[in-house]
Short mmCIF file of C-alpha atoms in Angstrom, two decimals:
data_model
loop_
_atom_site.label_atom_id
_atom_site.label_comp_id
_atom_site.label_asym_id
_atom_site.label_seq_id
_atom_site.Cartn_x
_atom_site.Cartn_y
_atom_site.Cartn_z
CA MET L 213 0.07 0.45 -0.34
CA LEU L 214 3.38 2.12 1.03
CA THR L 215 4.54 2.10 -2.63
CA TYR L 216 1.09 2.62 -4.06
CA ILE L 217 0.71 5.67 -2.39
CA ILE L 218 4.26 6.88 -3.15
CA ARG L 219 4.34 5.79 -6.77
CA ARG L 220 1.03 7.48 -7.01
CA ILE L 221 1.92 10.96 -5.70
CA LEU L 222 4.74 10.77 -7.71
CA LEU L 223 2.45 10.75 -10.54
CA LEU L 224 0.69 13.74 -9.92
CA ILE L 225 4.35 15.31 -11.29
CA PRO L 226 3.52 14.40 -15.08
CA VAL L 227 -0.13 15.49 -14.33
CA LEU L 228 0.69 18.40 -12.45
CA LEU L 229 2.59 19.40 -15.33
CA GLY L 230 -0.11 18.78 -18.03
CA VAL L 231 -2.49 20.93 -16.77
CA SER L 232 0.38 23.98 -15.91
CA ILE L 233 0.68 23.32 -19.61
CA LEU L 234 -2.31 23.08 -21.07
CA ALA L 235 -4.27 26.25 -18.48
CA PHE L 236 -0.44 28.78 -19.04
CA SER L 237 -1.53 27.68 -23.61
CA LEU L 238 -4.86 28.36 -23.37
CA LEU L 239 -4.92 31.24 -21.97
CA PHE L 240 -1.76 32.32 -24.30
CA LEU L 241 -3.47 31.91 -26.57
CA ILE L 242 -6.98 33.27 -26.25
CA PRO L 243 -7.90 36.50 -27.26
CA GLY L 244 -7.83 39.18 -24.57
CA ASP L 245 -4.96 41.35 -22.87
CA PRO L 246 -3.99 41.94 -19.29
CA ALA L 247 -2.52 45.18 -19.71
CA GLN L 248 -5.57 46.67 -21.46
CA SER L 249 -8.17 44.91 -18.80
CA LEU L 250 -5.74 46.94 -16.56
CA LEU L 251 -5.61 50.32 -18.38
CA GLY L 252 -9.06 49.94 -19.53
CA GLN L 253 -10.33 51.64 -23.07
CA LYS L 254 -8.65 55.23 -21.09
CA GLY L 255 -5.00 54.05 -21.92
CA THR L 256 -2.66 55.08 -24.88
CA GLU L 257 -0.27 53.21 -26.96
CA VAL L 258 2.51 53.68 -24.90
CA GLN L 259 1.37 53.37 -22.08
CA LEU L 260 0.11 49.58 -22.72
CA GLU L 261 3.08 48.94 -24.92
CA GLN L 262 5.29 50.19 -21.27
CA LEU L 263 3.10 48.16 -19.08
CA ARG L 264 3.18 44.67 -21.46
CA GLU L 265 7.12 44.76 -21.31
CA GLU L 266 6.39 45.26 -17.08
CA MET L 267 4.98 42.87 -16.73
CA GLY L 268 6.70 40.46 -19.12
CA LEU L 269 3.48 39.65 -22.18
CA ASP L 270 5.79 40.76 -24.55
CA ASP L 271 8.34 37.36 -24.28
CA PRO L 272 8.55 34.56 -25.77
CA PHE L 273 5.68 31.46 -24.92
CA LEU L 274 8.55 29.59 -23.65
CA VAL L 275 10.55 32.59 -21.25
CA GLN L 276 6.61 33.30 -19.66
CA TYR L 277 5.99 29.70 -19.59
CA GLY L 278 10.13 29.21 -17.48
CA ARG L 279 9.91 31.86 -15.95
CA TYR L 280 5.75 31.07 -14.23
CA ILE L 281 6.91 27.23 -13.60
CA GLY L 282 10.21 28.01 -11.93
CA ASN L 283 8.19 30.72 -9.68
CA VAL L 284 5.30 28.16 -8.43
CA LEU L 285 8.43 25.62 -7.88
CA GLN L 286 9.50 27.80 -5.54
CA GLY L 287 5.99 28.87 -3.96
CA ASP L 288 6.03 32.34 -5.59
CA LEU L 289 1.82 31.65 -7.00
CA GLY L 290 3.01 35.58 -8.94
CA GLU L 291 0.70 38.98 -7.77
CA SER L 292 -3.14 39.44 -9.02
CA VAL L 293 -3.18 41.83 -11.88
CA LYS L 294 -6.00 44.10 -10.59
CA SER L 295 -6.10 43.38 -6.75
CA LYS L 296 -1.42 43.17 -6.45
CA GLU L 297 -2.55 40.65 -4.15
CA GLU L 298 -0.63 37.93 -3.74
CA VAL L 299 -2.32 34.90 -5.27
CA SER L 300 -1.74 32.79 -2.48
CA VAL L 301 -2.42 35.07 0.00
CA GLU L 302 -5.95 35.28 -1.68
CA ILE L 303 -6.27 31.81 -2.48
CA ALA L 304 -5.67 30.74 1.14
CA SER L 305 -8.47 33.57 2.25
CA ARG L 306 -11.01 32.19 -0.03
CA LEU L 307 -10.32 28.41 -0.23
CA PRO L 308 -11.55 27.63 3.31
CA ALA L 309 -15.46 29.14 2.45
CA THR L 310 -15.75 26.70 -0.51
CA ILE L 311 -14.09 23.78 1.68
CA GLU L 312 -16.53 24.24 3.86
CA LEU L 313 -19.50 24.26 1.40
CA THR L 314 -18.53 21.51 -0.14
CA ILE L 315 -18.27 19.05 2.75
CA PHE L 316 -21.23 20.18 4.20
CA ALA L 317 -23.37 19.74 0.77
CA MET L 318 -21.72 16.14 0.18
CA THR L 319 -22.17 15.48 3.78
CA ILE L 320 -26.38 16.24 3.14
CA ALA L 321 -25.96 14.83 -0.48
CA ILE L 322 -24.24 11.39 1.39
CA VAL L 323 -26.88 10.67 3.96
CA ILE L 324 -29.80 10.83 1.95
CA GLY L 325 -28.56 9.55 -1.24
CA VAL L 326 -27.31 6.25 0.34
CA LEU L 327 -30.24 6.08 2.57
CA ALA L 328 -32.85 6.58 0.00
CA GLY L 329 -30.59 4.48 -1.88
CA VAL L 330 -30.46 1.72 0.20
CA ILE L 331 -34.70 1.96 1.46
CA ALA L 332 -35.79 2.40 -2.45
CA ALA L 333 -33.20 -0.95 -2.79
CA VAL L 334 -35.10 -2.49 0.03
CA LYS L 335 -38.27 -1.71 -1.18
CA GLN L 336 -37.97 -2.42 -5.21
CA TYR L 337 -41.47 -1.00 -7.27
CA SER L 338 -42.71 0.40 -3.70
CA TRP L 339 -44.40 3.97 -3.49
CA PHE L 340 -40.79 5.19 -2.08
CA ASP L 341 -38.37 3.06 -4.89
CA ASN L 342 -40.64 4.98 -7.16
CA LEU L 343 -41.27 8.60 -5.39
CA SER L 344 -36.85 8.82 -4.59
CA MET L 345 -35.98 7.69 -7.43
CA THR L 346 -37.96 10.61 -9.23
CA GLY L 347 -36.75 12.99 -7.23
CA ALA L 348 -33.28 11.52 -8.28
CA LEU L 349 -33.86 12.35 -12.28
CA PHE L 350 -35.91 15.79 -11.17
CA GLY L 351 -31.90 16.92 -9.36
CA VAL L 352 -30.21 15.28 -12.07
CA SER L 353 -32.11 17.71 -14.32
CA LEU L 354 -32.72 20.87 -12.52
CA PRO L 355 -29.65 23.58 -13.39
CA ILE L 356 -27.86 24.58 -9.89
CA PHE L 357 -28.37 28.44 -11.35
CA PHE L 358 -32.26 27.84 -11.49
CA LEU L 359 -33.11 26.18 -8.16
CA GLY L 360 -30.39 28.82 -6.02
CA LEU L 361 -32.69 31.31 -7.70
CA MET L 362 -35.89 29.65 -6.72
CA MET L 363 -34.80 29.07 -3.55
CA ILE L 364 -33.63 32.43 -2.93
CA TRP L 365 -36.92 34.20 -3.38
CA ILE L 366 -38.99 31.53 -1.70
CA PHE L 367 -37.05 31.22 1.65
CA SER L 368 -35.22 34.94 1.67
CA VAL L 369 -37.37 36.90 -0.44
CA GLN L 370 -41.08 35.65 0.72
CA LEU L 371 -40.79 33.77 4.13
CA ASP L 372 -37.75 36.05 4.84
CA ILE L 373 -36.15 32.51 7.02
CA LEU L 374 -33.21 32.15 5.36
CA PRO L 375 -30.36 34.32 4.58
CA ALA L 376 -29.47 35.13 0.77
CA SER L 377 -25.98 35.23 0.56
CA GLY L 378 -22.83 35.84 2.73
CA ARG L 379 -21.25 33.43 5.07
CA LEU L 380 -22.59 35.64 7.87
CA SER L 381 -24.99 38.52 8.99
CA ASN L 382 -23.08 41.79 8.74
CA ASN L 383 -23.89 42.52 12.99
CA THR L 384 -22.38 38.75 13.65
CA GLU L 385 -19.37 38.36 15.31
CA LEU L 386 -16.44 35.95 15.17
CA GLU L 387 -13.03 35.47 15.83
CA SER L 388 -11.24 33.83 13.27
CA ILE L 389 -8.92 31.69 13.99
CA THR L 390 -8.89 29.06 10.90
CA ASN L 391 -11.59 30.25 8.72
CA PHE L 392 -13.86 27.82 8.48
CA PHE L 393 -16.41 29.68 10.27
CA LEU L 394 -18.65 26.66 11.64
CA LEU L 395 -15.27 25.17 12.95
CA ASP L 396 -14.05 28.76 14.97
CA SER L 397 -17.65 29.30 16.41
CA ILE L 398 -17.15 26.33 18.35
CA LEU L 399 -13.95 26.31 18.91
CA THR L 400 -14.68 29.55 20.52
CA GLY L 401 -18.15 28.61 21.71
CA ASN L 402 -19.87 31.41 19.47
CA TRP L 403 -23.00 29.52 19.36
CA ALA L 404 -24.93 32.26 18.01
CA ALA L 405 -21.82 32.63 15.68
CA PHE L 406 -22.74 29.13 14.66
CA LYS L 407 -26.11 29.42 14.42
CA ASP L 408 -25.94 32.24 11.83
CA ALA L 409 -23.30 30.87 10.14
CA PHE L 410 -25.02 26.99 9.75
CA ILE L 411 -27.97 29.29 7.75
CA HIS L 412 -25.43 30.73 5.62
CA LEU L 413 -25.00 27.17 5.00
CA LEU L 414 -28.40 25.86 4.31
CA MET L 415 -28.93 26.83 0.96
CA PRO L 416 -26.53 26.76 -1.81
CA GLY L 417 -25.34 23.86 0.65
CA VAL L 418 -28.56 21.63 -0.50
CA ALA L 419 -28.54 23.84 -3.97
CA LEU L 420 -24.75 21.83 -4.54
CA GLY L 421 -25.25 18.83 -2.51
CA THR L 422 -28.39 18.40 -4.94
CA ILE L 423 -26.99 16.51 -8.38
CA PRO L 424 -24.54 14.76 -6.08
CA MET L 425 -27.35 13.70 -3.85
CA ALA L 426 -29.23 12.23 -7.41
CA ILE L 427 -26.43 10.27 -8.40
CA ILE L 428 -25.26 8.69 -5.21
CA ALA L 429 -28.96 7.60 -4.81
CA ARG L 430 -30.02 6.14 -8.30
CA MET L 431 -26.20 4.34 -8.11
CA THR L 432 -26.76 2.79 -4.63
CA ARG L 433 -29.81 1.65 -5.28
CA SER L 434 -28.13 0.06 -8.31
CA SER L 435 -25.33 -1.72 -6.96
CA MET L 436 -27.58 -2.37 -3.80
CA LEU L 437 -30.13 -4.57 -6.08
CA GLU L 438 -26.96 -6.77 -7.62
CA VAL L 439 -25.72 -7.30 -4.61
CA MET L 440 -28.78 -8.65 -2.65
CA LYS L 441 -29.05 -10.58 -5.80
CA GLN L 442 -26.20 -12.17 -4.87
CA ASP L 443 -25.35 -16.11 -3.56
CA TYR L 444 -23.71 -15.33 -0.01
CA ILE L 445 -27.08 -12.54 0.56
CA ARG L 446 -29.13 -15.91 0.17
CA THR L 447 -27.74 -17.71 1.94
CA ALA L 448 -27.78 -15.31 4.68
CA ASN L 449 -31.28 -14.84 4.55
CA ALA L 450 -31.55 -18.60 4.70
CA LYS L 451 -29.39 -19.08 7.83
CA GLY L 452 -32.89 -16.65 9.09
CA LEU L 453 -30.61 -13.29 9.70
CA ALA L 454 -32.46 -10.75 10.44
CA LYS L 455 -33.15 -8.25 7.02
CA PRO L 456 -30.86 -5.02 9.28
CA ILE L 457 -27.85 -7.34 10.16
CA VAL L 458 -27.94 -8.40 5.87
CA ILE L 459 -28.03 -5.63 4.85
CA PHE L 460 -25.82 -3.37 7.12
CA ARG L 461 -23.58 -6.19 7.81
CA HIS L 462 -23.64 -7.58 4.44
CA ALA L 463 -25.02 -5.95 1.33
CA ILE L 464 -24.11 -2.25 1.55
CA LYS L 465 -20.50 -2.66 2.51
CA ASN L 466 -19.75 -4.49 -0.29
CA ALA L 467 -22.52 -2.39 -2.99
CA PHE L 468 -20.55 1.02 -1.75
CA LEU L 469 -17.92 1.19 -3.79
CA PRO L 470 -19.78 1.71 -7.35
CA VAL L 471 -20.84 4.58 -4.72
CA LEU L 472 -17.50 5.75 -3.43
CA THR L 473 -16.10 6.10 -6.77
CA VAL L 474 -19.17 8.64 -7.47
CA ILE L 475 -18.52 10.46 -3.64
CA GLY L 476 -14.69 10.69 -4.80
CA LEU L 477 -15.47 11.70 -8.65
CA GLN L 478 -18.58 14.96 -7.13
CA PHE L 479 -16.25 16.14 -3.95
CA GLY L 480 -13.32 16.34 -6.36
CA LEU L 481 -15.80 18.40 -9.08
CA LEU L 482 -17.66 20.75 -6.35
CA LEU L 483 -14.15 21.98 -4.91
CA GLY L 484 -13.11 23.70 -7.76
CA GLY L 485 -16.49 23.47 -10.35
CA ALA L 486 -18.82 25.34 -7.12
CA VAL L 487 -18.83 29.16 -9.75
CA LEU L 488 -23.07 29.09 -10.31
CA THR L 489 -23.79 28.84 -6.81
CA GLU L 490 -20.69 31.14 -5.62
CA THR L 491 -21.99 33.61 -7.67
CA ILE L 492 -25.30 33.17 -6.72
CA PHE L 493 -25.50 33.36 -3.31
CA SER L 494 -22.35 35.84 -3.53
CA TRP L 495 -19.90 32.99 -1.75
CA PRO L 496 -16.94 33.86 -1.26
CA GLY L 497 -15.03 30.69 -2.49
CA ILE L 498 -12.38 29.41 -5.56
CA GLY L 499 -15.65 29.27 -7.67
CA ARG L 500 -15.91 33.45 -7.41
CA TYR L 501 -12.58 34.40 -7.05
CA VAL L 502 -11.32 32.19 -10.90
CA LEU L 503 -15.06 33.41 -12.78
CA ASN L 504 -13.69 36.96 -11.79
CA GLY L 505 -10.05 36.32 -13.18
CA VAL L 506 -11.10 35.08 -16.32
CA LEU L 507 -13.56 37.62 -16.90
CA GLY L 508 -11.22 40.70 -15.91
CA ARG L 509 -8.29 38.07 -17.65
CA ASP L 510 -6.15 37.70 -14.51
CA TYR L 511 -3.60 35.48 -15.79
CA PRO L 512 -1.76 34.55 -12.36
CA VAL L 513 -5.35 34.01 -10.41
CA VAL L 514 -6.25 32.05 -13.24
CA GLN L 515 -3.34 29.58 -14.07
CA SER L 516 -2.99 28.87 -10.07
CA SER L 517 -6.34 28.37 -9.33
CA ILE L 518 -7.03 25.46 -11.88
CA LEU L 519 -3.28 24.41 -10.72
CA LEU L 520 -4.32 24.02 -7.31
CA ILE L 521 -8.31 22.61 -8.44
CA ALA L 522 -6.44 19.86 -10.50
CA THR L 523 -4.39 19.16 -7.48
CA ILE L 524 -7.54 18.87 -4.69
CA PHE L 525 -8.55 17.07 -7.83
CA VAL L 526 -5.98 14.07 -7.74
CA ILE L 527 -5.11 13.92 -3.96
CA VAL L 528 -9.08 13.68 -3.78
CA ASN L 529 -8.89 10.68 -5.92
CA LEU L 530 -5.81 9.05 -5.02
CA ILE L 531 -8.16 8.97 -0.98
CA THR L 532 -10.57 7.22 -2.62
CA ASP L 533 -8.65 4.54 -3.85
CA ILE L 534 -7.51 3.90 -0.71
CA LEU L 535 -9.92 3.92 0.50
CA TYR L 536 -11.10 1.26 -1.82
CA LYS L 537 -8.65 -1.28 0.29
CA TYR L 538 -11.24 -0.92 3.49
CA PHE L 539 -14.20 -1.24 1.61
CA ASP L 540 -12.41 -4.79 -0.52
CA PRO L 541 -9.82 -6.16 1.43
CA ARG L 542 -9.73 -8.39 -1.77
CA ILE L 543 -7.96 -5.34 -3.51
CA SER L 544 -4.42 -5.35 -3.81
CA TYR L 545 -1.97 -2.70 -4.74
CA ASP L 546 0.86 -4.19 -4.54
#
């Protein structure tokens, strides 16, 4: 196992190198000029040329890429063209918000999705099976931006019971320790802030978790139905074991491998792809940061964010592969 983990970590190097080349090439080739974006329409040609020279934009592609990757290897992700702040500092301040939202959304998706999938499989063709699978199909089909806007209109505008945006109310004070607001409020014993942070998480968390929840429910049902037809499950039933023991001790663990694959992929996607949710709910995370970087031709922001998202995605998949061993001891990585 240790050899496998080391081998996978070493594979990170060519993967991230390929991602960096791809991200750098795309931004190099697409139309747009960071210098023009920075100076605006009032910038003169002389000012533009001077700024391009200062930013190194006139250098050949290989020179620019070599300079960029050299700085990254030294831990320098560059400086934002727009804000003039260090990109690493800006990412560090926004990443906890995205991770907190993703964990909250995936917790909802896993708990409800697995539970619904198991019950639907055990009670196949029942009203619950039909209702939950119809709901899952609805959840997969519904665009996040539409669901998010509808939730804001119902729960914030009409009922006025949930906040429409942000991570905390303006009048809530919280001492920041880790920048994970739920965790910080627990560490400081600030339960008013905990409640406020929790209700701010509800709508974006549910909106973000809807599609993974639907996929997990459908995958769990399908996998459970397949496992329930296996000989060892028939044997367990023939021995007179109680139904809950057959399901929870023998069936779920073996049915969970494909579900685990889906969870790992969805978790990685949500960490880097919550752009719509973060934009609709004004959530100050990485998704909005990347979007603003793309719109403003802020190359260092976009390149570093893509590299970070790719790294997280690969690490999440590595953890998923390691968990396979726990759920199925027959799997060998030697």
